[in-house]
Amino acid sequence: MKKLLFLFIAFIAFCGTSLTAQNTKQIIIEHVDFSEMNQTEIPGAVVLSGNVRVLHDGIRMTCNKAYHFTKENYIKLFGNVKMNQGDTLFMDGRYAEYNGNKKFAYATGDVVMRSPDMRLTTDTINFDRTIQQAYYNSYGTIVNGENTLKSKSGRYIVGQKKYEFRTAVVLTNPKYVLKSNHLDYYTNSGHSYVFGPSTITSKEDFIYTEKGFYDTKKNEAELLTNSYIRYGTRVIKGDKLYYNKPKNYSSGTNNVRITDTINKYIMEGHFGEIYRKPQGDSIVMTKHAVAKTLVEKDTLYTHAKLMIVTGKPGERIIRGYNNARFYKLDMSGKCDSIHSDEKKGLTQMIKRPVIWNGDSQLTGDIIHIISNSKTEQIDSLKVLGNAFIIQKDTIGTGYNQVKGKNLYGKFRDNKLYEVDLIGNAEKIVYMYDKTELFGIDKGKGSSIHLEIVDNKITTATLFKKTESEVYPDSEFPENVRKFRGFVWRGDEMILSKDDIFPQEEKDLHDKIVKKSDADKKVEDKPMDPLKKTLEYDKNNPQPKPKPENP
């Protein structure tokens, strides 16, 4: 019984060996000028010389001389070695070895590997035909269209037309230089995928990323981890960045920050765009958008649903549309839209504008704030149409009020200290002796001049056609203590930089930041190839060769 079991196992093993031998294709000698066997010098080999041509399972090899080890299905090739797999992959060198059983090739000595779209030169290449991968560790140079790649080592995956680099690699193009320690490069499309610290440098721009995609033909990038783009003095950062050099366009999504180091301003939001133009770059920011501008030693925060910055350095124009708001330590305000011209030093607040300066509320049809571009301080303001100043009485329950057709105010150290109201001017001022109210001054005239100290009205002087009377508190009726058009907007007052954002934008911001923080805790991995990379040949078919004329 044991003998029969042994014979059965031996038979199964023999059948398996026979099947393996039948499936293994032998190296075929297609042509040779001379052949001989010298078992003393080269045991087990047939020496082939003169126009040697060999074929094995779709790969053809030629050389000047070869040692063919028939039993091992192995061959060594010498002198002017050439290998080609179909019509797509060619490899030349001075010496090569090929194992028919393992379908493995080795070539050395000024090796050149070519395909229709690339050329690799190096000292030594290994080519595993079973998995269709070639690799080198002897420094190599790859030329692919306008791109030249240099690295110490690399791997080429034939079916994907892709090079993998896991050591320092430099891609040089006439327009830029890409450097990385982790790069996947597709020779058909020129698409590049980097992981880890990587840079792309040109005369105009600098890109840093730790995870991203770059189309070397279109000069287009999609950047993720810790990425930023620098344009001269401007830097754009964000969770996701898009870059298109031919269109002079970049955009950022989530936690976007655009910094201008020379002009001292920062824009933040969750979606931003930069358009580069000869007449000056344009910046667009939405989703919790804010512009931060350094004004002397203070920062001015400006928000609107849509923020736009245009113009050359020193001539910037900032526009904010829909629910515009601003805040600095000694002043805040809001309106429907805001327009600020850096060159003119003019900021226009349009539609339902209101400014709070200390305890004073200023309103009117349109408000203009004029700044000194040299000192970067607020110089003056104009309120055009229905000008109204209201100060809440800090001791009692009343309101100091001054109104007129137009208002012209002057600032000192960013504080309003002098105001003139022109045209149909009226005033109601609560008058105190320290903390005791001794009268309410009500009057009108062609104009009123106000003196303000520490944001409080200290004097109110009427001019031309004046009428004025001081009433005791008990003799001043409640129904005349507020002028027509009186609107106290204290509940809208912006008390901090966070108050410039409506609640819905705060909620959006918190949601995006929370997700971004959670994503950063997940282990980062290289990008998967994009659909346009995988389907490049399908979407960009090569023209078929024209048939030859008979």
XYZ file of C-alpha atoms in Angstrom:
550
model
C 0.000 0.000 0.000
C 2.855 2.429 0.899
C 4.620 1.562 -2.374
C 1.493 2.385 -4.409
C 1.100 5.731 -2.554
C 4.754 6.595 -3.282
C 4.336 5.774 -7.005
C 1.168 7.911 -7.147
C 2.926 10.923 -5.619
C 5.889 10.441 -7.955
C 3.528 10.287 -10.937
C 1.780 13.530 -9.897
C 5.167 15.255 -9.446
C 6.338 13.987 -12.849
C 3.165 15.267 -14.528
C 3.602 18.678 -12.876
C 7.229 18.885 -14.016
C 6.279 17.846 -17.549
C 3.522 20.486 -17.705
C 5.922 23.174 -16.431
C 8.531 22.153 -18.997
C 5.923 22.240 -21.765
C 4.753 25.754 -20.686
C 8.307 27.142 -20.596
C 9.311 28.452 -23.986
C 12.873 27.847 -25.131
C 15.231 30.450 -26.482
C 15.287 30.168 -30.272
C 18.402 30.920 -32.300
C 17.085 32.564 -35.446
C 20.425 33.243 -37.103
C 24.143 32.972 -36.427
C 27.191 32.990 -38.712
C 29.243 30.570 -36.608
C 28.552 28.248 -33.675
C 30.749 25.891 -31.658
C 30.913 24.090 -28.321
C 33.979 24.416 -26.105
C 33.234 22.459 -22.933
C 36.682 23.217 -21.529
C 36.403 26.995 -21.564
C 32.621 27.410 -21.329
C 31.012 24.217 -20.025
C 27.400 23.654 -21.076
C 27.316 26.533 -23.545
C 27.102 26.869 -27.281
C 29.259 29.751 -28.506
C 27.502 31.817 -31.136
C 29.276 34.523 -33.139
C 28.580 36.785 -36.063
C 25.173 38.440 -36.610
C 23.585 36.577 -33.728
C 19.783 36.878 -33.703
C 17.777 35.285 -30.890
C 14.039 35.136 -30.159
C 12.143 34.313 -26.992
C 8.422 34.759 -26.394
C 8.038 38.102 -28.148
C 11.470 39.581 -27.410
C 14.152 39.647 -30.097
C 17.844 40.007 -29.207
C 20.829 40.648 -31.473
C 24.547 40.908 -30.713
C 28.017 40.163 -32.043
C 28.615 37.116 -29.840
C 26.654 34.991 -27.377
C 26.936 32.041 -24.987
C 23.803 29.946 -25.142
C 23.254 27.619 -22.180
C 20.591 25.409 -23.678
C 19.952 23.272 -20.623
C 19.362 26.311 -18.411
C 17.491 28.187 -21.166
C 19.864 31.063 -20.545
C 21.988 33.279 -22.777
C 24.778 35.831 -22.403
C 25.185 38.435 -25.131
C 28.292 40.480 -26.000
C 28.950 43.496 -28.177
C 26.370 45.809 -29.756
C 23.559 44.138 -27.844
C 20.034 45.081 -28.887
C 16.751 43.872 -27.441
C 13.298 44.816 -28.580
C 9.914 43.796 -27.241
C 7.346 44.223 -29.978
C 7.396 47.685 -31.487
C 7.200 49.541 -28.199
C 10.302 48.837 -26.093
C 13.934 48.763 -27.204
C 17.094 48.312 -25.120
C 20.729 48.613 -26.240
C 23.978 47.938 -24.381
C 27.426 46.405 -24.566
C 26.563 43.293 -22.523
C 23.373 41.487 -21.493
C 22.045 38.315 -19.947
C 18.646 36.747 -20.433
C 16.958 33.968 -18.468
C 14.274 32.282 -20.578
C 12.758 30.397 -17.651
C 12.330 33.537 -15.531
C 11.868 35.893 -18.502
C 14.393 38.199 -16.895
C 16.878 40.434 -18.738
C 19.956 42.230 -17.477
C 21.901 44.759 -19.546
C 24.939 46.884 -18.749
C 27.435 49.165 -20.413
C 26.052 52.478 -21.758
C 22.536 51.101 -21.708
C 19.791 52.885 -23.622
C 16.132 51.923 -23.179
C 13.690 53.474 -25.626
C 9.984 53.569 -26.327
C 8.062 55.780 -28.772
C 7.772 58.568 -26.178
C 10.923 58.330 -24.013
C 14.638 57.476 -23.899
C 16.503 56.272 -20.790
C 20.309 56.148 -20.581
C 22.067 54.515 -17.637
C 24.811 51.983 -16.873
C 22.719 48.971 -15.865
C 19.085 47.932 -16.314
C 17.155 44.920 -15.036
C 13.984 43.979 -16.892
C 11.472 41.533 -15.434
C 9.238 40.583 -18.341
C 6.872 38.575 -16.134
C 5.647 41.737 -14.420
C 6.767 44.021 -17.268
C 8.965 46.231 -15.102
C 12.448 47.602 -15.696
C 14.584 49.192 -12.979
C 18.005 50.752 -12.510
C 20.171 51.815 -9.554
C 23.096 53.319 -11.440
C 21.999 56.917 -12.086
C 19.875 57.494 -15.132
C 18.690 60.236 -17.483
C 15.273 60.087 -19.105
C 14.286 62.323 -22.001
C 10.561 62.619 -22.662
C 9.528 65.424 -24.988
C 10.673 68.680 -23.383
C 11.243 66.974 -20.028
C 14.539 65.577 -18.796
C 14.519 63.518 -15.590
C 17.660 62.598 -13.655
C 17.827 60.284 -10.662
C 20.008 57.722 -8.921
C 17.419 54.982 -9.365
C 14.063 54.412 -10.985
C 11.525 51.838 -12.053
C 9.597 51.716 -15.335
C 6.221 49.945 -15.489
C 5.698 49.145 -19.154
C 1.924 48.602 -19.209
C 1.256 51.901 -17.420
C 4.000 53.839 -19.241
C 5.035 55.026 -15.824
C 8.326 55.713 -14.064
C 8.518 55.445 -10.281
C 11.224 57.346 -8.404
C 11.750 56.857 -4.684
C 15.039 58.738 -4.349
C 15.928 62.296 -5.313
C 14.774 63.073 -8.859
C 15.003 66.304 -10.835
C 12.667 66.997 -13.773
C 13.954 69.825 -15.944
C 11.788 71.623 -18.480
C 12.682 74.825 -20.395
C 10.010 76.606 -18.324
C 10.468 75.086 -14.840
C 12.312 72.575 -12.631
C 10.520 69.947 -10.506
C 12.328 68.292 -7.575
C 11.059 65.463 -5.378
C 12.071 62.298 -3.538
C 8.854 60.514 -4.496
C 7.611 60.910 -8.052
C 5.410 58.883 -10.386
C 5.848 60.078 -13.966
C 3.721 58.942 -16.930
C 5.647 59.194 -20.197
C 2.613 59.248 -22.521
C 0.808 62.123 -20.785
C 3.633 63.837 -18.922
C 1.506 63.611 -15.757
C 3.485 63.710 -12.519
C 2.408 62.694 -9.006
C 4.595 63.769 -6.085
C 4.516 62.787 -2.425
C 6.599 64.272 0.340
C 8.461 67.608 0.152
C 8.507 68.657 -3.519
C 9.092 71.926 -5.391
C 8.348 73.328 -8.848
C 10.366 76.427 -9.697
C 10.055 78.800 -12.649
C 11.144 82.393 -13.291
C 7.733 83.741 -12.255
C 6.434 81.223 -9.698
C 7.446 78.822 -6.957
C 5.316 75.858 -5.863
C 5.789 73.759 -2.734
C 3.705 70.679 -2.005
C 3.849 67.408 -0.120
C 1.164 65.728 -2.183
C 0.054 66.730 -5.629
C -0.423 66.296 -9.353
C 1.359 68.240 -12.101
C 0.634 68.092 -15.830
C 4.024 68.886 -17.337
C 2.552 69.429 -20.814
C -0.246 71.800 -19.816
C 1.594 73.406 -16.887
C -1.357 72.615 -14.657
C -1.338 71.396 -11.049
C -3.653 70.052 -8.354
C -1.976 70.338 -4.951
C -2.984 68.970 -1.560
C -0.922 68.493 1.610
C 0.864 71.594 2.996
C 0.932 73.271 -0.402
C 1.563 76.881 -1.353
C 2.231 78.914 -4.491
C 4.383 82.034 -4.459
C 3.901 84.769 -7.078
C 6.485 87.460 -6.441
C 5.379 89.005 -3.143
C 2.122 87.018 -2.952
C 1.689 83.566 -1.437
C -1.487 81.457 -1.639
C -2.030 78.529 0.734
C -4.959 76.168 1.226
C -6.050 72.577 1.810
C -6.476 72.204 -1.967
C -4.806 74.363 -4.606
C -5.254 74.508 -8.371
C -2.647 76.099 -10.668
C -2.821 76.855 -14.382
C 0.199 78.750 -15.664
C -0.961 79.373 -19.291
C -4.139 80.993 -17.959
C -2.228 82.819 -15.190
C -4.789 81.445 -12.739
C -4.727 79.781 -9.335
C -7.403 78.887 -6.822
C -7.607 77.526 -3.306
C -10.298 75.588 -1.459
C -10.690 75.386 2.342
C -8.474 77.307 4.780
C -7.263 79.566 2.003
C -4.788 82.306 2.873
C -3.326 84.837 0.440
C -0.494 86.948 1.824
C 1.152 90.004 0.275
C 4.363 90.642 2.190
C 5.154 93.978 0.536
C 1.697 95.553 0.642
C 1.052 94.244 4.160
C -2.291 92.570 3.730
C -3.745 89.094 4.100
C -6.921 87.618 2.640
C -8.514 84.518 4.117
C -11.549 82.419 3.306
C -12.534 78.975 2.115
C -12.453 79.662 -1.611
C -10.053 82.055 -3.290
C -8.837 82.818 -6.797
C -5.876 84.741 -8.226
C -5.864 86.033 -11.807
C -2.469 87.347 -12.897
C -2.718 90.269 -15.316
C -0.244 92.840 -16.716
C -2.354 95.662 -15.315
C -2.280 94.071 -11.868
C -3.362 90.823 -10.285
C -6.949 90.171 -9.232
C -7.912 88.274 -6.090
C -11.380 86.909 -5.355
C -12.318 85.451 -1.965
C -15.601 83.970 -0.698
C -16.876 81.701 2.103
C -15.912 83.385 5.393
C -13.827 85.900 3.450
C -11.776 88.488 5.312
C -9.125 91.016 4.280
C -6.583 91.915 6.962
C -4.721 95.156 6.372
C -2.043 96.640 8.587
C -2.987 100.228 9.464
C -0.054 101.692 11.394
C 0.159 99.352 14.408
C -3.422 98.130 14.201
C -5.079 95.592 11.895
C -8.199 96.424 9.903
C -10.464 93.398 9.333
C -12.883 93.699 6.392
C -15.493 91.103 5.468
C -18.131 90.680 2.779
C -19.785 87.700 1.178
C -17.619 88.377 -1.890
C -14.237 90.128 -1.601
C -12.299 91.303 -4.683
C -8.846 92.916 -4.833
C -7.515 94.357 -8.105
C -4.689 96.618 -9.244
C -0.925 96.942 -9.068
C 0.975 97.331 -5.786
C 0.256 100.766 -4.357
C -2.869 101.064 -6.516
C -5.015 98.302 -5.061
C -8.783 98.501 -5.099
C -10.662 96.370 -2.571
C -14.354 95.674 -3.142
C -16.741 93.886 -0.821
C -20.258 92.933 -1.865
C -23.235 91.934 0.271
C -23.227 92.524 4.007
C -19.830 94.216 4.163
C -18.379 94.779 7.632
C -15.112 96.021 9.089
C -13.459 96.195 12.498
C -10.385 97.775 14.073
C -9.744 98.532 17.720
C -11.159 102.064 17.652
C -13.669 101.833 14.802
C -16.096 99.431 13.172
C -18.830 99.596 10.582
C -21.112 97.833 8.160
C -22.941 98.483 4.891
C -24.248 96.599 1.874
C -21.058 97.061 -0.173
C -17.659 98.669 0.322
C -15.131 100.081 -2.164
C -11.587 101.037 -1.116
C -9.058 102.731 -3.441
C -5.508 102.533 -2.075
C -4.058 105.174 -4.415
C -6.773 107.732 -3.585
C -6.887 106.703 0.058
C -10.671 106.573 -0.285
C -13.056 103.990 1.185
C -16.717 104.245 0.153
C -19.490 102.606 2.173
C -22.630 102.174 0.079
C -26.252 101.440 1.089
C -27.287 101.620 4.754
C -23.795 102.441 6.007
C -23.063 102.808 9.699
C -19.840 103.543 11.562
C -19.183 103.197 15.262
C -16.289 105.281 16.566
C -16.098 104.828 20.297
C -19.558 105.746 21.620
C -20.571 107.527 18.414
C -22.807 106.053 15.725
C -22.579 107.706 12.287
C -25.099 107.008 9.525
C -26.048 108.501 6.181
C -26.804 107.623 2.572
C -23.107 107.188 1.654
C -20.021 107.343 3.850
C -16.507 108.114 2.588
C -13.439 107.432 4.750
C -10.287 109.219 3.586
C -6.870 107.902 4.603
C -3.360 109.297 4.336
C -1.465 106.808 2.158
C 1.888 107.915 3.589
C 1.045 107.708 7.299
C -1.496 104.855 6.755
C -3.860 106.635 9.165
C -7.468 107.725 8.749
C -7.445 111.428 7.933
C -11.099 112.380 7.550
C -14.588 111.194 6.640
C -17.610 112.413 4.723
C -21.220 111.423 5.266
C -23.240 112.408 2.206
C -27.021 112.659 2.529
C -29.013 112.356 5.771
C -25.928 112.573 7.986
C -26.697 111.528 11.548
C -24.555 111.200 14.679
C -25.980 109.455 17.723
C -24.286 108.937 21.079
C -26.028 106.952 23.773
C -26.113 108.907 27.004
C -23.784 106.931 29.280
C -25.348 108.383 32.458
C -29.035 108.630 31.612
C -31.296 106.925 29.107
C -31.310 109.533 26.374
C -29.353 109.960 23.147
C -27.191 112.849 22.028
C -28.081 113.535 18.392
C -26.723 115.738 15.643
C -28.015 115.654 12.090
C -27.635 117.532 8.831
C -27.537 117.150 5.073
C -23.809 116.306 4.920
C -21.097 115.680 7.503
C -17.351 116.312 7.359
C -15.157 114.939 10.118
C -11.437 114.966 10.888
C -9.338 112.361 12.672
C -6.281 112.641 14.863
C -4.471 109.418 15.844
C -7.348 107.473 14.233
C -9.894 109.188 16.522
C -12.633 111.564 15.421
C -12.011 114.959 17.057
C -13.764 117.552 14.891
C -17.033 117.411 12.939
C -18.998 119.871 10.787
C -22.567 119.197 9.724
C -23.692 121.343 6.796
C -27.266 122.059 5.728
C -30.398 121.942 7.891
C -28.332 121.042 10.945
C -30.051 120.093 14.207
C -28.870 118.980 17.620
C -30.113 117.441 20.852
C -27.392 117.340 23.531
C -27.766 116.203 27.154
C -25.796 118.574 29.340
C -24.210 117.467 32.645
C -22.373 119.033 35.505
C -20.216 116.055 36.310
C -22.952 113.439 36.835
C -25.964 115.739 37.245
C -28.149 116.507 34.245
C -28.922 120.234 34.244
C -30.506 120.592 30.820
C -31.155 119.359 27.325
C -29.893 121.589 24.515
C -32.088 121.535 21.430
C -31.257 123.729 18.451
C -30.887 124.136 14.730
C -28.990 126.189 12.196
C -27.406 126.164 8.775
C -24.438 124.221 10.178
C -23.083 122.800 13.425
C -19.460 122.447 14.542
C -18.678 119.676 17.048
C -15.626 119.213 19.231
C -15.079 115.614 20.337
C -12.735 114.414 23.082
C -12.255 110.714 23.826
C -15.117 109.919 21.405
C -17.571 112.171 23.325
C -19.157 115.424 22.107
C -17.876 118.247 24.334
C -19.179 121.280 22.425
C -21.810 121.792 19.700
C -21.797 125.244 18.090
C -24.531 126.437 15.695
C -23.866 128.801 12.767
C -26.223 130.985 10.687
C -29.961 131.242 11.290
C -29.564 129.623 14.650
C -32.306 128.640 17.062
C -31.314 127.080 20.353
C -32.818 126.551 23.777
C -31.865 124.583 26.865
C -34.774 122.751 28.474
C -34.936 121.259 31.948
C -35.312 117.500 31.782
C -38.830 117.653 33.201
C -39.961 120.162 30.536
C -38.635 118.309 27.533
C -41.370 115.977 26.173
C -40.508 112.371 25.353
C -42.002 112.594 21.874
C -39.456 115.238 20.762
C -36.331 113.636 22.236
C -35.590 111.816 18.970
C -35.243 113.439 15.589
C -37.137 112.202 12.561
C -35.035 109.428 10.983
C -33.550 108.369 14.350
C -32.407 104.708 14.264
C -30.161 103.380 17.002
C -28.304 100.322 15.686
C -26.447 99.452 18.845
C -27.554 95.821 18.671
C -25.615 95.584 15.352
C -22.439 97.053 16.811
C -19.290 95.100 15.889
C -17.343 94.632 19.098
C -14.655 92.203 17.935
C -13.052 90.867 14.763
C -15.271 87.753 15.014
C -18.427 89.907 14.861
C -17.744 90.814 11.221
C -19.009 87.368 10.190
C -22.729 86.500 10.000
C -23.739 83.403 11.941
C -24.212 81.256 8.823
C -20.637 81.960 7.731
C -19.342 81.203 11.227
C -21.151 77.845 11.070
C -19.659 77.125 7.624
C -16.193 78.035 8.876
C -16.475 75.784 11.929
C -17.688 72.885 9.774
C -14.808 73.206 7.290
C -12.148 73.633 9.979
C -13.469 70.621 11.912
C -13.315 68.404 8.825
C -9.882 69.725 7.878
C -8.504 68.971 11.360
C -9.985 65.455 11.218
C -8.444 64.828 7.783
C -5.004 65.842 9.073
C -5.162 63.100 11.714
C -5.536 60.408 9.027
C -2.272 58.953 7.741
C -1.403 60.646 4.463
C -0.955 58.502 1.357
C 0.132 59.240 -2.228
C -2.551 60.365 -4.654
C -4.293 57.760 -6.759
C -3.871 58.466 -10.486
C -6.629 60.677 -11.864
C -9.094 59.492 -14.484
C -7.490 61.746 -17.103
C -4.182 59.956 -16.501
C -5.584 56.447 -16.728
C -7.586 57.250 -19.855
C -4.998 59.441 -21.558
C -4.271 57.114 -24.488
C -7.975 56.452 -24.956
C -8.752 60.169 -25.087
C -5.634 61.073 -27.053
C -5.282 58.336 -29.689
C -2.191 58.426 -31.838
C -2.835 58.904 -35.560
C -2.749 55.682 -37.541
C 0.093 55.407 -40.055
C -0.919 56.107 -43.629
C -0.755 53.112 -45.984
C 2.138 53.158 -48.418
C 1.370 53.906 -52.059
C 1.569 50.807 -54.254
